[in-house]
Coordinates of C-alpha atoms in Angstrom, one line a residue:
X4 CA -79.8 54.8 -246.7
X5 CA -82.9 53.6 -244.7
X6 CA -82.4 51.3 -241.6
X7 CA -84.2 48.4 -241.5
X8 CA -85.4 47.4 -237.7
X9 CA -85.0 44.1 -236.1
X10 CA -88.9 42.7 -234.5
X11 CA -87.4 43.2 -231.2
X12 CA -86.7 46.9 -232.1
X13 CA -90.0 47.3 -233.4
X14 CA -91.5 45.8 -230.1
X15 CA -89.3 48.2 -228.0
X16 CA -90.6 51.3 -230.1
X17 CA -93.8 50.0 -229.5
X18 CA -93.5 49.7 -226.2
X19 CA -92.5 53.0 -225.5
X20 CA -94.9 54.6 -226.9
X21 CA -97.8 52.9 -225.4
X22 CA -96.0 54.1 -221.7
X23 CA -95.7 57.8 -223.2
X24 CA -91.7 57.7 -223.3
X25 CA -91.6 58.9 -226.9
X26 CA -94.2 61.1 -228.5
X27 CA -96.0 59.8 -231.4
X28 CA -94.9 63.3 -233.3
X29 CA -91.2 62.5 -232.9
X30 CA -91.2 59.3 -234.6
X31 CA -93.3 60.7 -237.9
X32 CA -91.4 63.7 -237.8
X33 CA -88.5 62.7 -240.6
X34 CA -85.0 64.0 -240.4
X35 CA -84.6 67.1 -242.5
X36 CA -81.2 67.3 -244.8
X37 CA -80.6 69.6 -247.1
X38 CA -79.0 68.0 -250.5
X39 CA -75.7 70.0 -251.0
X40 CA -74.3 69.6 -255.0
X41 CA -70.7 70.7 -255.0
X42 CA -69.6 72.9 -257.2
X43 CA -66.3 74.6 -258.2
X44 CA -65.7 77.6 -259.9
X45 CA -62.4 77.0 -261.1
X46 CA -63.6 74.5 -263.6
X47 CA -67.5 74.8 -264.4
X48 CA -69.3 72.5 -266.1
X49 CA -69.7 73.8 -269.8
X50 CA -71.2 70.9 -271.6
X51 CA -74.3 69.3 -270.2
X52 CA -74.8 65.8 -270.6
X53 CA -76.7 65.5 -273.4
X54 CA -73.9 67.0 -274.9
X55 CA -71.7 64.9 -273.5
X56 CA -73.4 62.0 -275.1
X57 CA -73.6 63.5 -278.5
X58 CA -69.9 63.8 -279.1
X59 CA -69.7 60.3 -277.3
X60 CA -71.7 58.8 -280.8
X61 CA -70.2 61.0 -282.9
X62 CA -66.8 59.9 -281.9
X63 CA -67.9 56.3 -281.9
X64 CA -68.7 56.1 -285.7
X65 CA -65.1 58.2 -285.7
X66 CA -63.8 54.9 -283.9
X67 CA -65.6 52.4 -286.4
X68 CA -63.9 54.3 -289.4
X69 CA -60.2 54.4 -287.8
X70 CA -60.7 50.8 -287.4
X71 CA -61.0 50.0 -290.8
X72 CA -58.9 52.5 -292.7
X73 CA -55.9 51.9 -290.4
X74 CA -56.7 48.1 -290.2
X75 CA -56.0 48.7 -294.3
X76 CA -53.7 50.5 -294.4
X77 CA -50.9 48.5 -291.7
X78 CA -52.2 45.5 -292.9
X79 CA -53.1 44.4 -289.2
X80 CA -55.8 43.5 -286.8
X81 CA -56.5 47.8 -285.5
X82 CA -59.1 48.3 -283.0
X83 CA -60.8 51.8 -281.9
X84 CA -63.6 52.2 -279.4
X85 CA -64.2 55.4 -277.3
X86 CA -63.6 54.6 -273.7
X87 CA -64.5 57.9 -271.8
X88 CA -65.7 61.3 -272.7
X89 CA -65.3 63.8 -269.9
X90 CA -64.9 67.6 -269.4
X91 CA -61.7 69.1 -267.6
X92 CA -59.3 72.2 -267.8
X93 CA -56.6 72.5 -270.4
X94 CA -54.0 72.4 -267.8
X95 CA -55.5 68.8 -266.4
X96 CA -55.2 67.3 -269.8
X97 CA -51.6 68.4 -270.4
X98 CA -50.6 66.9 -267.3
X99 CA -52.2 63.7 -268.1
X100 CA -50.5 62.7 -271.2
X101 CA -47.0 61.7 -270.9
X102 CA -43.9 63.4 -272.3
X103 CA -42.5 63.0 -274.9
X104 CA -45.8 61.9 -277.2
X105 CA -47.5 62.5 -280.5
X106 CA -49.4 65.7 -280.7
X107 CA -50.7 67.0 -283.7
X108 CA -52.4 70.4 -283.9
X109 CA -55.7 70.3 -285.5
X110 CA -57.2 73.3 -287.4
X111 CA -60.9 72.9 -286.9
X112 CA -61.7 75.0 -290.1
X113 CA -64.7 76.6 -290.1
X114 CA -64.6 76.7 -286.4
X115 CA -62.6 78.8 -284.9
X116 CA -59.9 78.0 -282.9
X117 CA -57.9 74.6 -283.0
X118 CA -57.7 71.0 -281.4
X119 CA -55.5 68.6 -280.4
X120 CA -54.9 64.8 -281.6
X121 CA -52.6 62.8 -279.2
X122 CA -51.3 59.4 -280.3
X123 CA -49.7 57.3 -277.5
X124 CA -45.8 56.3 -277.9
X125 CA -46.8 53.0 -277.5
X126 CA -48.9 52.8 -280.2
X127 CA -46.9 56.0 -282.5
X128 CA -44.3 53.7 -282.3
X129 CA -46.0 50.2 -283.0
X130 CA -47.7 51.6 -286.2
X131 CA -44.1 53.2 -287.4
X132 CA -42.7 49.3 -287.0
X133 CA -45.9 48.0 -288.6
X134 CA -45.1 50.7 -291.6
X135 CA -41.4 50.0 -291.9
X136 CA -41.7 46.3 -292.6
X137 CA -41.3 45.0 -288.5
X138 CA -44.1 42.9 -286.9
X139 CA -44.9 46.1 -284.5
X140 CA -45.1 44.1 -281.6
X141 CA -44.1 46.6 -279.3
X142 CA -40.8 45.0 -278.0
X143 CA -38.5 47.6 -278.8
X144 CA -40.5 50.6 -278.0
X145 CA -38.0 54.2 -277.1
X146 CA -39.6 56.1 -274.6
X147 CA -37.6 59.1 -274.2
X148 CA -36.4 60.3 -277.5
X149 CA -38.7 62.9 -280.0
X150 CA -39.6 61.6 -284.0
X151 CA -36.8 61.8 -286.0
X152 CA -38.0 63.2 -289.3
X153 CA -38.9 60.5 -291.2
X154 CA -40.4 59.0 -288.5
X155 CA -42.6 62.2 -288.2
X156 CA -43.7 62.5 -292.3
X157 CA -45.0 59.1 -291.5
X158 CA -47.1 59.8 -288.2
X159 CA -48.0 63.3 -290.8
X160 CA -49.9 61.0 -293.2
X161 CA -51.5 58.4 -290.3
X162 CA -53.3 61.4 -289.0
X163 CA -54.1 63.0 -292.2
X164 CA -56.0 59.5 -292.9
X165 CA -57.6 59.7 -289.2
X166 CA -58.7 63.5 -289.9
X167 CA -60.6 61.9 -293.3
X168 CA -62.7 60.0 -290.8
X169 CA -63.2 62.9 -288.4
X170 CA -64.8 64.7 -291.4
X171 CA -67.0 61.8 -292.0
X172 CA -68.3 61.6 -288.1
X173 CA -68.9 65.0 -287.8
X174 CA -70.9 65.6 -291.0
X175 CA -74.5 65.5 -289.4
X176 CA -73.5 68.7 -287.6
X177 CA -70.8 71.0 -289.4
X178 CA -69.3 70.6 -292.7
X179 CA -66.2 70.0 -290.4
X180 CA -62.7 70.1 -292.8
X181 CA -59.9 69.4 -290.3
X182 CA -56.7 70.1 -291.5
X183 CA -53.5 69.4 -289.8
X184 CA -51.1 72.2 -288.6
X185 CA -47.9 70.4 -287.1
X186 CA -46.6 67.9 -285.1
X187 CA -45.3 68.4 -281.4
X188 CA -43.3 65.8 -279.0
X189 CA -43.7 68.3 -275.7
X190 CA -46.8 68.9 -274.1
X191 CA -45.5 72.2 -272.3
X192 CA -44.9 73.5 -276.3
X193 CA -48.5 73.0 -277.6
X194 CA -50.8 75.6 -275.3
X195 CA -53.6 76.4 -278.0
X196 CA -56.1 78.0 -275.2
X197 CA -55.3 79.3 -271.6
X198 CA -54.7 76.4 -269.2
X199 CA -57.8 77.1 -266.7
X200 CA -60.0 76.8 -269.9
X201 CA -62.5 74.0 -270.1
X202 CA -62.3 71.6 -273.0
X203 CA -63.8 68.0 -273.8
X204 CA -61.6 65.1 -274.0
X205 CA -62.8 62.0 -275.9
X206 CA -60.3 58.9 -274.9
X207 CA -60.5 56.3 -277.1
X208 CA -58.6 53.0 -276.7
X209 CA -56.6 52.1 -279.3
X210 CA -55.0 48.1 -280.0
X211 CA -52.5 47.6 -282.8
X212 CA -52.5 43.6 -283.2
X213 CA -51.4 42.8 -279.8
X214 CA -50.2 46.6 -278.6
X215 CA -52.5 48.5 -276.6
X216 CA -52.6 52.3 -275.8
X217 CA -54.6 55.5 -276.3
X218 CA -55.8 58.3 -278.5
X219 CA -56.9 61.4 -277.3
X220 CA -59.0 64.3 -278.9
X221 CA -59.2 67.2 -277.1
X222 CA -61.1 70.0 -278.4
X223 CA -61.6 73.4 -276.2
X224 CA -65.0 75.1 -275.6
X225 CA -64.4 78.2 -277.2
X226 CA -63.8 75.6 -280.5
X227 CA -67.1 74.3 -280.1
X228 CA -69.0 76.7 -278.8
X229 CA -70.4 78.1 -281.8
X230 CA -72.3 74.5 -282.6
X231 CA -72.7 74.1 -278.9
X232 CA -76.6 74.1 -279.6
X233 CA -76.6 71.2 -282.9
X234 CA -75.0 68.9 -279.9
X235 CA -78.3 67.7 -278.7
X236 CA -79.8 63.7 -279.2
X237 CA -82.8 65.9 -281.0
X238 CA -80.4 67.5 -283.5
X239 CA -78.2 64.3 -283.9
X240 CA -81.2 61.9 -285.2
X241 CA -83.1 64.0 -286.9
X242 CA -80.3 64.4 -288.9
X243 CA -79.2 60.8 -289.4
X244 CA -83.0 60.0 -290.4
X245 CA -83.0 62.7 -293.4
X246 CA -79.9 61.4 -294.5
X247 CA -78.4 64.4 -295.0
X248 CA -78.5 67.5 -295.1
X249 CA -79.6 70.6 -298.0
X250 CA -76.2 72.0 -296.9
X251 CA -74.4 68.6 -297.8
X252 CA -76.7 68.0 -300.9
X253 CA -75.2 72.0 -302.3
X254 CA -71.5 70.5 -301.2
X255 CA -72.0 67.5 -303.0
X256 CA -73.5 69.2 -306.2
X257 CA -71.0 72.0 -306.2
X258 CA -67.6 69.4 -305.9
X259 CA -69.6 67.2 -309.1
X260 CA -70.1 70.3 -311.1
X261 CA -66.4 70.9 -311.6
X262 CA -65.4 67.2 -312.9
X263 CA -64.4 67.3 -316.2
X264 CA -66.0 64.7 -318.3
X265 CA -65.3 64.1 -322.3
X266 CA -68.3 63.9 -324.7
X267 CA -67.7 62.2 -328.1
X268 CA -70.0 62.6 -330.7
X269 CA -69.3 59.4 -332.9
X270 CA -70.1 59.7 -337.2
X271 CA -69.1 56.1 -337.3
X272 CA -66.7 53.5 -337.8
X273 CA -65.3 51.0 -340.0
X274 CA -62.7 48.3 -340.1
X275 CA -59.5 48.8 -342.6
X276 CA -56.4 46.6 -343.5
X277 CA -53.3 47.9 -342.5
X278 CA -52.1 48.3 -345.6
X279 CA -55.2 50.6 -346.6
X280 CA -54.2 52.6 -344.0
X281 CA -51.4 53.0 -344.9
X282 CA -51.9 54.1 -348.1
X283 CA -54.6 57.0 -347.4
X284 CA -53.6 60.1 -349.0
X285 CA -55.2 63.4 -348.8
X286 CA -58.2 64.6 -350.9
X287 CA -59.2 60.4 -350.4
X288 CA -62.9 59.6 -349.5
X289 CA -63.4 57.0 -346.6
X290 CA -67.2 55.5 -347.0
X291 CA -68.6 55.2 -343.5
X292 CA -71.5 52.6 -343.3
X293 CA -73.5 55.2 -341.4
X294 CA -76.4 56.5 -343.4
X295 CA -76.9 60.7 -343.5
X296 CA -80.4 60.1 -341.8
X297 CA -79.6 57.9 -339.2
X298 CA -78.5 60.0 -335.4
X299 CA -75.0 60.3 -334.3
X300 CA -74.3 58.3 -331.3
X301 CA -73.0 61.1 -328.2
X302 CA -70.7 59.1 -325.7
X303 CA -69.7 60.3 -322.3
X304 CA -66.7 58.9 -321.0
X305 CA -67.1 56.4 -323.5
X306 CA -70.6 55.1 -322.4
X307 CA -73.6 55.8 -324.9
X308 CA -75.7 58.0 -323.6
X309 CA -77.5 60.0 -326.3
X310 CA -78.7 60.1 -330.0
X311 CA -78.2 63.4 -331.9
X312 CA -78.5 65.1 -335.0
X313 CA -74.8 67.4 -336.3
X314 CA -75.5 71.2 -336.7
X315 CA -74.0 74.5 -336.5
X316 CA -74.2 77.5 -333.9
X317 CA -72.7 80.2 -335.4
X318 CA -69.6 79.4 -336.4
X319 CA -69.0 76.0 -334.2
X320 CA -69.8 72.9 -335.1
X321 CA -72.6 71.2 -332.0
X322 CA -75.2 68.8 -332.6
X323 CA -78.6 68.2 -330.9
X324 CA -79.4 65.9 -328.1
X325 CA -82.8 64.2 -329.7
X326 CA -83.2 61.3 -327.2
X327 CA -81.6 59.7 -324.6
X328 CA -80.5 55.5 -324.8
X329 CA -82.0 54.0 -322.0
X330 CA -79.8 51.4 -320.7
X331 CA -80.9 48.2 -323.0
X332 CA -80.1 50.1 -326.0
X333 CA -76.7 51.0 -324.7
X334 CA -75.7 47.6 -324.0
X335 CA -76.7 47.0 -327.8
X336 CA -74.1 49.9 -328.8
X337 CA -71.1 48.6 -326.6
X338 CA -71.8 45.1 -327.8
X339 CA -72.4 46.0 -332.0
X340 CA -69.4 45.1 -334.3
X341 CA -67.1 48.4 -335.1
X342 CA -68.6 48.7 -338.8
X343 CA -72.8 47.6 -338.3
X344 CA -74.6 50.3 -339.0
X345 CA -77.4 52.3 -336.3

């Protein structure tokens, strides 16, 4: 920190050097000190802060889509925001969680490797009252008994919704599907890497109408490090500005192309009594009002889409797509009276 000097400092300084006390040289000459970073090599520094920052946003729009799906789904005011992101051993962040808690094991599939999902009591137990029917208020809160069973199945499908909104966040970077293993009450019980090994903890506060507490995620470096290089503010937004991603684009059209869809090519229709009907017999001719030369109407899902002509491909009866309704002409369709000819 620099020193500022009082005048009559300044006039003594003066002084002196004008009667040859002090040399002129020793009051340029500046103090050399050496800048000393400290370092230690039982925990080093894995992820650089650029890194650091990525998963920070990442986990942010993480935050913004726990707040809404959990504020739907307990029916109650839920607020998410990420309060820290730091790097630290395994060991520190076992010790830092309190006993018993809510630890779910997350398999990071198609990284290698798993993660770790820590809900605090406080709130574990706040969103069970919330579930059950109780104002989860957080008055009657037991700190030092495990999940009975029931009480696990439902903590089970709260995270499986969270780990829907993990896949979401991480999307820009890997086609991340998060899958959860098993739920744990012990810290000591869930050792997924070696205790000196580093891993990044994102903390994110977590408020349950009036109940306050914390979610962890804690995901080791030899998880991440395959993707270690996409975690860069470079990577990130020029991702966000294509709006995807080819790889996403081939997900996307590979899920579509295996929904089953019904096509109906429709010969016509008429209205009949009920007492016609029920006097059809067989080898009885139904006139339809639909001429031979007019095309069939082809409906998927029960929308018009297409005209076509009938026909035959070997021994199957198929018809022939000869042009497609545009969107005027199938409102015309849905709204034309069962029995009006095309």
């Amino acid at each position: 920190m620099t020193e500022v000097l009082s005048q009559e400092e300044i006039d003594q300084l003066l002084s002196a050097i004008s009667a040859g006390d002090i040399e002129t040289e020793e009051v340029q000459r500046a103090p050399e000190q050496r800048k000393i970073k400290i370092y230690d090599f039982k925990r080093p520094d894995k992820f650089s802060k650029e890194q650091i920052r990525t998963i920070s946003i990442m986990h942010e729009t993480f935050a913004r889509l726990t707040t809404t799906s959990l504020s739907a789904q307990l029916r109650s005011l839920v607020q998410v925001h990420v309060a820290s992101v730091d790097q630290l051993t395994y060991e520190e962040f076992i010790r830092s969680i309190p006993n018993p808690t809510t630890i779910g094991i997350i398999n990071m599939d198609p990284l290698k490797g798993s993660a770790i999902l820590e809900i605090d009591p406080t709130i574990t137990y706040s969103i069970i009252d919330r579930l059950f029917g109780g104002p989860g208020d957080g008055s009657v809160v037991p700190r030092d008994r495990d999940l009975s069973d029931i009480e696990q199945t439902v903590m089970e499908g709260i995270m499986v919704r969270i780990l829907g909104n993990m896949r979401e966040a991480w999307n820009q970077v890997v086609d991340l599907r998060p899958r959860l293993g098993q739920i744990d009450t012990n810290p000591q019980f869930a050792q997924i890497v070696p205790p000196t090994e580093m891993v990044v903890l994102v903390t994110l506060e977590t408020k349950v109408g009036d109940v306050e507490g914390m979610m962890n995620f804690c995901i080791p470096y030899l998880t991440i490090e395959p993707i270690i290089s996409k975690l860069s503010a470079q990577y990130w937004y020029s991702s966000v500005r294509k709006g995807g991603t080819t790889e996403n684009l081939a997900i996307i059209k590979d899920r579509i192309s295996t929904v089953e869809v019904s096509l109906v090519a429709e010969i016509g229709t008429m209205v009949l009594k009920m007492r016609d009907i029920l006097s059809i017999q067989k080898n009885d001719v139904i006139m339809l009002p639909t001429s031979v030369k007019n095309p069939l109407v082809l409906k998927i899902e029960n929308k018009p889409k297409f005209f076509c002509v009938p026909g035959q491909v070997g021994k199957k009866m198929a018809v022939k797509l000869v042009k497609k309704i545009e969107e005027e002409e199938q409102v015309i369709e849905e709204l034309k009276p069962e029995g009006e000819e095309s």
